[in-house]
């Protein structure tokens, strides 16, 4: 576990509430994407009790805005912000009480680049020289429907543009399967999920139907991943005309929770399913995974499924180190994502976790990220492609310390034929696969 180079407070961690957030041990306040909670909980579980992650969920671009304004996240729209301590002992979120005068955002977490937020919401400033943007693990976004929908199993970028486009709905232009405006659910225009999908289908946030951020939200608008899922799976009428947008990990994890809960004496409750997505220029649609029941994310990892991008963590820095009241805790959080990120040679911050300690914990974080019901995302070491802009061109990517085989094993997937178990590099005798990483022979 990572050890901070600062003294821990005497207050005990808590499994219940209410508790004041800033009374927790070495708190770091992270605000933004509602889809990011599984990743942040996975990180909290990995770090342990040396840092207390306090998470808020206004949405991606609102979290960026609050961070840049140097203020806490206290929004009441599109829905009231939840403030939770991500308890590493129980693996669950526990409400804590914010002190608005002092508990400002230390790290913004966004599904999309900060530049995307600025591009579509100019009131959100661009990042300056005093901020750093670090790429975390890869997540996919989905266009989802109820599991019982009898509509098409696939949707193209062009069809999605019409389904979600405000101009199209106003003009009465519809796609036959999704022609009921009341059943077309959306997120606010500042949502990272909406912004990423919008880039993939060519629909700017301001052009989405019912996506305007307003004190009184349209009935089709949902403020978080959780409320969007609920809207999709509880549609009582026009079920086959119901459609919405969800993060892939949110879809999988909330489906699992719903199935575990059950209704009517144990019968599985309603669930949602992702549509196959046919990107611009593609000839067929893809799911994030190879099948509807697998978790290998192979179509994301190899660049066939188009709607994917890294989580983004944004913090203040000066002289190459994080700044602020919780600088050491911020350094610890960022170091984990630097150590498992797209640039493994990036220098870890020194004001926080020891670099060697973080390195030893890399496998634990990769495991937590990869586990479908814990993190549900793809660590960079399992990717075969990369991109440097929102839904931008893909390029071949060969990570140092590759973990593709380990990722597949962790997700319970069928291993690629080249995956050979090993203990040391000397066990890796197949040409082109000389490195023993996380128990499997890899390219490097």
XYZ file of C-alpha atoms in Angstrom:
444
model
C 0.000 0.000 0.000
C 1.148 3.537 -0.685
C 2.540 5.523 2.232
C 2.256 9.282 2.333
C 5.160 11.424 3.386
C 2.856 13.337 5.740
C 1.450 12.593 9.155
C -1.967 10.966 9.331
C -4.699 12.506 11.447
C -5.916 10.656 14.471
C -9.560 10.463 13.396
C -10.747 6.960 12.619
C -12.196 6.143 9.209
C -15.924 5.598 9.337
C -18.383 3.182 7.801
C -21.329 5.414 8.587
C -22.330 9.006 8.859
C -22.762 11.742 9.141
C -19.094 12.680 9.285
C -17.371 15.868 8.221
C -15.413 15.183 5.032
C -12.372 17.220 6.035
C -12.032 15.287 9.309
C -11.041 12.180 7.327
C -7.414 11.142 7.060
C -5.589 13.114 4.329
C -8.685 13.897 2.256
C -8.502 14.660 -1.441
C -11.628 16.103 -3.048
C -12.313 14.731 -6.547
C -15.263 16.075 -8.534
C -16.749 15.478 -11.955
C -17.863 12.484 -13.988
C -20.677 10.398 -12.513
C -19.352 7.477 -14.571
C -15.979 7.578 -12.802
C -17.090 6.375 -9.374
C -16.194 2.679 -9.993
C -12.645 3.649 -11.032
C -12.206 5.942 -8.043
C -13.536 3.282 -5.678
C -11.091 0.807 -7.209
C -8.295 3.305 -6.598
C -9.429 3.891 -3.009
C -9.440 0.144 -2.379
C -5.883 -0.065 -3.737
C -4.425 2.884 -1.826
C -6.026 1.929 1.473
C -6.550 4.260 4.409
C -3.512 6.529 3.946
C -5.627 8.810 1.740
C -9.362 9.474 1.939
C -10.968 10.003 -1.478
C -14.004 12.265 -1.249
C -15.955 12.046 -4.497
C -18.578 14.395 -5.938
C -20.619 13.856 -9.103
C -21.873 17.106 -10.727
C -20.769 15.751 -14.161
C -17.548 15.967 -16.160
C -17.520 19.549 -17.374
C -19.116 20.992 -14.244
C -16.382 19.312 -12.201
C -13.768 20.916 -14.455
C -15.489 24.292 -14.067
C -15.594 24.044 -10.261
C -11.933 23.026 -10.140
C -10.832 25.921 -12.344
C -12.938 28.343 -10.284
C -11.317 27.115 -7.066
C -14.633 26.270 -5.467
C -16.445 23.231 -4.063
C -19.034 21.331 -6.079
C -22.377 22.367 -4.629
C -24.578 22.300 -7.744
C -28.275 21.598 -7.388
C -28.875 21.097 -11.118
C -29.180 19.030 -13.177
C -29.435 17.215 -9.837
C -28.081 17.766 -6.364
C -24.426 16.783 -6.069
C -23.723 13.782 -3.839
C -20.627 14.006 -1.630
C -19.237 10.622 -0.582
C -16.177 9.172 1.108
C -15.072 6.099 -0.852
C -14.350 3.716 1.977
C -11.498 1.317 1.075
C -12.356 -1.102 3.885
C -15.933 -1.780 2.819
C -15.530 -0.831 -0.843
C -18.614 1.353 -0.573
C -19.452 5.047 -0.767
C -20.452 6.721 2.511
C -22.005 10.180 2.640
C -19.935 12.861 4.348
C -20.677 16.495 5.082
C -18.945 19.111 2.965
C -17.539 22.310 4.448
C -18.136 24.619 1.462
C -15.845 27.370 2.700
C -12.767 25.160 2.564
C -13.493 21.884 0.726
C -12.674 23.033 -2.783
C -12.056 20.601 -5.636
C -8.491 19.215 -5.578
C -8.819 17.095 -8.729
C -11.361 17.332 -11.531
C -12.237 14.013 -13.154
C -13.686 14.151 -16.655
C -14.751 11.571 -19.219
C -13.548 13.963 -21.921
C -10.598 16.263 -22.506
C -10.777 19.571 -20.661
C -10.435 21.172 -24.097
C -13.710 19.523 -25.105
C -15.498 21.119 -22.148
C -14.028 24.517 -23.085
C -14.870 24.085 -26.779
C -18.567 23.500 -26.207
C -18.997 25.546 -23.024
C -16.744 28.603 -23.507
C -17.625 29.830 -20.011
C -15.406 26.997 -18.772
C -11.836 28.316 -19.191
C -9.099 26.470 -21.012
C -6.401 24.914 -18.850
C -3.416 27.108 -18.123
C 0.246 26.524 -17.378
C -0.633 25.908 -13.739
C -2.742 22.817 -14.470
C -1.820 19.294 -15.494
C -4.126 16.810 -17.260
C -3.276 13.157 -16.656
C -4.920 10.344 -18.594
C -6.350 7.503 -16.561
C -7.775 4.185 -17.768
C -9.924 3.791 -20.856
C -13.702 3.719 -20.697
C -16.335 3.178 -23.354
C -19.694 4.911 -23.678
C -22.778 3.149 -24.961
C -26.146 3.874 -26.496
C -28.458 1.649 -24.495
C -32.015 0.319 -24.552
C -34.104 -1.873 -22.217
C -33.126 -5.523 -22.298
C -36.687 -6.384 -23.291
C -36.681 -4.016 -26.272
C -37.792 -5.637 -29.512
C -36.190 -2.874 -31.571
C -32.970 -3.070 -33.582
C -29.829 -4.387 -31.923
C -27.596 -1.862 -33.717
C -27.470 1.863 -34.345
C -25.278 3.875 -36.704
C -23.687 7.247 -36.000
C -25.987 8.779 -38.606
C -29.105 7.256 -37.044
C -28.042 8.351 -33.550
C -27.580 11.897 -34.860
C -31.242 11.915 -35.887
C -32.519 10.172 -32.750
C -30.845 12.571 -30.304
C -30.747 15.716 -32.455
C -32.914 18.607 -31.340
C -33.385 19.944 -34.850
C -34.487 16.549 -36.101
C -37.007 16.080 -33.302
C -38.376 19.598 -33.775
C -38.782 18.990 -37.501
C -40.512 15.691 -36.855
C -37.706 13.690 -38.449
C -37.453 10.351 -36.672
C -35.952 6.896 -36.855
C -38.864 4.479 -36.902
C -37.658 2.428 -33.942
C -36.992 5.452 -31.716
C -39.727 7.915 -32.619
C -41.175 8.676 -29.178
C -39.553 11.851 -27.856
C -40.691 11.134 -24.297
C -38.687 7.888 -24.346
C -35.439 9.346 -25.722
C -33.414 10.022 -22.567
C -30.417 12.309 -22.474
C -27.910 13.895 -20.118
C -27.132 17.616 -19.657
C -24.914 19.275 -22.248
C -22.038 19.338 -19.716
C -22.058 15.555 -19.310
C -18.907 13.752 -20.405
C -20.967 10.795 -21.600
C -22.987 13.083 -23.864
C -19.912 14.982 -25.082
C -18.000 11.824 -26.013
C -20.958 10.235 -27.796
C -21.660 13.578 -29.442
C -18.167 13.610 -30.939
C -18.707 10.096 -32.280
C -22.027 10.931 -33.959
C -21.197 14.493 -35.041
C -23.753 16.147 -32.746
C -22.568 19.130 -30.707
C -23.864 19.237 -27.100
C -25.997 22.335 -27.754
C -27.761 20.487 -30.586
C -28.980 17.546 -28.494
C -32.679 17.527 -27.736
C -33.541 18.198 -24.086
C -29.891 18.555 -23.038
C -29.844 22.232 -22.056
C -28.700 22.828 -18.496
C -31.625 24.568 -16.811
C -33.133 25.047 -13.377
C -36.140 23.030 -14.532
C -34.799 20.139 -16.564
C -36.881 18.521 -19.324
C -38.442 15.216 -18.209
C -36.178 13.312 -20.615
C -32.988 14.675 -19.019
C -31.157 12.688 -16.350
C -28.394 14.083 -14.156
C -26.239 11.002 -13.563
C -25.331 7.517 -14.721
C -27.572 6.019 -12.047
C -30.670 8.022 -12.869
C -30.170 7.399 -16.600
C -30.018 3.655 -16.012
C -33.198 3.808 -13.960
C -35.004 5.752 -16.676
C -34.094 3.162 -19.316
C -34.982 0.048 -17.351
C -38.219 1.324 -15.801
C -39.930 2.554 -18.953
C -43.529 1.437 -18.568
C -44.757 2.266 -22.075
C -43.131 2.276 -25.512
C -40.401 -0.002 -24.174
C -39.075 -0.831 -27.639
C -38.915 2.893 -28.431
C -36.857 3.695 -25.307
C -33.214 4.691 -25.670
C -30.541 6.497 -23.639
C -26.797 6.868 -23.075
C -24.645 5.143 -20.442
C -21.032 4.453 -19.623
C -20.166 0.831 -20.357
C -18.985 0.110 -16.802
C -22.113 1.730 -15.367
C -24.320 -0.404 -17.592
C -22.571 -3.643 -16.596
C -22.385 -2.905 -12.885
C -25.920 -1.619 -12.523
C -27.237 -4.596 -14.475
C -25.397 -6.881 -12.067
C -26.761 -5.033 -9.038
C -30.287 -5.187 -10.420
C -29.987 -8.913 -11.114
C -28.662 -9.528 -7.610
C -31.540 -7.563 -6.104
C -34.235 -9.375 -8.044
C -37.967 -8.866 -7.704
C -41.024 -11.066 -7.271
C -39.376 -13.639 -5.031
C -36.010 -13.653 -6.760
C -36.915 -13.188 -10.411
C -34.337 -10.999 -12.091
C -35.320 -7.365 -12.338
C -35.272 -5.307 -15.529
C -31.938 -4.609 -17.197
C -30.534 -2.559 -20.034
C -28.377 -3.593 -22.979
C -25.926 -1.789 -25.217
C -26.636 -1.411 -28.909
C -24.011 -2.384 -31.453
C -22.551 0.911 -32.665
C -21.590 1.489 -36.297
C -19.211 4.434 -36.434
C -18.869 6.844 -39.338
C -17.251 5.011 -42.240
C -17.728 1.557 -40.710
C -19.662 -1.174 -42.496
C -21.023 -2.916 -39.394
C -21.662 -2.308 -35.716
C -19.636 -3.417 -32.693
C -20.114 -3.830 -28.970
C -17.291 -2.825 -26.605
C -16.785 -6.547 -25.937
C -16.518 -9.453 -28.352
C -19.979 -10.680 -27.303
C -22.904 -9.378 -25.258
C -21.938 -11.637 -22.349
C -18.162 -11.183 -22.264
C -15.993 -8.514 -20.634
C -12.844 -8.662 -22.763
C -13.293 -5.124 -24.201
C -11.486 -6.448 -27.259
C -13.317 -4.150 -29.660
C -12.258 -1.146 -27.573
C -8.704 -2.377 -27.098
C -8.263 -2.983 -30.831
C -10.107 0.128 -31.986
C -13.206 -1.346 -33.623
C -15.724 0.076 -31.154
C -15.532 3.813 -31.724
C -16.853 5.474 -28.555
C -13.944 5.303 -26.142
C -11.462 7.564 -24.430
C -9.408 7.900 -21.255
C -10.575 9.346 -17.983
C -8.886 12.700 -17.374
C -7.561 13.871 -14.015
C -6.807 17.596 -13.732
C -4.880 19.204 -10.872
C -2.952 22.353 -10.002
C 0.837 22.186 -10.143
C 3.767 24.526 -9.585
C 7.446 23.768 -10.098
C 6.516 20.273 -11.203
C 4.540 19.341 -8.086
C 0.877 19.418 -7.037
C -0.154 22.397 -4.936
C -2.888 23.205 -2.459
C -3.911 22.204 1.035
C -3.961 18.497 0.122
C -0.956 18.442 -2.214
C 0.584 15.224 -0.915
C -2.697 13.320 -1.128
C -3.219 14.687 -4.649
C 0.271 13.485 -5.588
C -0.518 10.005 -4.321
C -3.714 9.781 -6.402
C -2.061 11.097 -9.558
C 0.973 8.838 -9.149
C -1.161 5.737 -9.439
C -2.582 6.894 -12.765
C 0.823 8.021 -14.011
C 2.288 4.619 -13.110
C -0.438 2.753 -15.007
C -0.952 5.299 -17.790
C -0.152 5.634 -21.468
C 3.300 7.045 -20.707
C 4.921 4.683 -18.193
C 8.143 6.713 -18.341
C 6.419 9.822 -16.968
C 7.996 11.089 -13.770
C 6.050 10.372 -10.617
C 5.446 13.239 -8.233
C 7.644 13.241 -5.161
C 5.302 14.983 -2.703
C 3.341 11.924 -1.706
C 3.655 8.228 -2.350
C 7.100 6.753 -2.787
C 7.604 5.810 -6.433
C 8.671 2.268 -5.601
C 5.620 1.727 -3.425
C 3.334 2.819 -6.234
C 5.127 0.498 -8.629
C 4.511 -2.451 -6.326
C 0.808 -1.564 -6.203
C 0.402 -1.323 -9.993
C -0.870 -4.877 -10.336
C -3.456 -4.302 -7.617
C -4.807 -1.216 -9.375
C -4.749 -2.901 -12.798
C -6.696 -5.815 -11.280
C -9.236 -3.473 -9.711
C -9.673 -1.480 -12.924
C -10.051 -4.590 -15.074
C -12.516 -6.420 -12.813
C -15.923 -5.918 -14.474
C -17.822 -5.366 -11.235
C -15.158 -3.234 -9.541
C -13.632 -0.862 -12.095
C -14.885 -2.119 -15.430
C -12.388 -0.094 -17.467
C -9.269 -0.849 -19.499
C -5.818 -0.013 -18.131
C -3.512 1.428 -20.767
C -1.248 -1.616 -20.573
C -4.042 -3.709 -22.150
C -4.657 -1.340 -25.078
C -3.483 -1.947 -28.653
C -4.530 1.476 -29.995
C -4.399 5.038 -28.716
C -5.766 8.449 -29.660
C -4.733 11.942 -28.587
C -7.977 13.862 -29.150
C -11.689 13.342 -28.545
C -12.757 10.406 -30.731
C -9.720 11.290 -32.848
C -7.703 9.124 -35.235
C -6.436 5.864 -33.786
C -2.816 4.819 -33.902
C -1.188 1.499 -33.101
C -0.039 1.342 -29.482
C 2.381 -1.084 -27.875
C 2.571 -0.353 -24.138
C 5.623 -0.937 -22.042
C 4.746 -3.492 -19.394
C 1.893 -4.850 -21.504
C -0.863 -6.613 -19.581
C -3.283 -7.811 -22.268
C -3.193 -11.449 -21.156
C -3.480 -10.532 -17.485
C -6.423 -8.252 -18.306
C -8.226 -11.059 -20.122
C -7.579 -13.455 -17.265
C -8.871 -10.914 -14.743
C -12.068 -10.346 -16.729
C -12.684 -14.088 -17.051
C -12.278 -13.921 -20.818
C -10.917 -16.534 -23.199
C -7.202 -15.812 -23.460
C -5.594 -14.952 -26.766
C -3.777 -17.915 -28.278
C -0.368 -16.310 -27.667
C -0.911 -15.976 -23.901
C 1.592 -18.241 -22.165
C 2.023 -18.310 -18.412
C 5.423 -17.505 -16.938
C 7.257 -16.769 -13.729
C 10.321 -14.967 -15.113
C 11.496 -13.703 -18.506
C 13.450 -16.919 -19.018
C 10.138 -18.774 -19.313
C 9.213 -16.680 -22.356
C 10.837 -18.475 -25.267
C 8.367 -17.626 -28.037
C 9.848 -15.203 -30.550
C 8.532 -11.677 -30.096
C 7.143 -12.346 -26.604
C 10.196 -12.042 -24.317
C 8.727 -10.192 -21.307
C 7.062 -11.902 -18.355
C 4.463 -9.380 -17.177
C 1.930 -10.177 -14.467
C 2.379 -13.908 -15.047
C 2.126 -13.930 -18.865
C 4.559 -13.555 -21.766
C 4.113 -10.237 -23.581
C 5.874 -8.227 -26.299
C 7.432 -5.777 -23.815
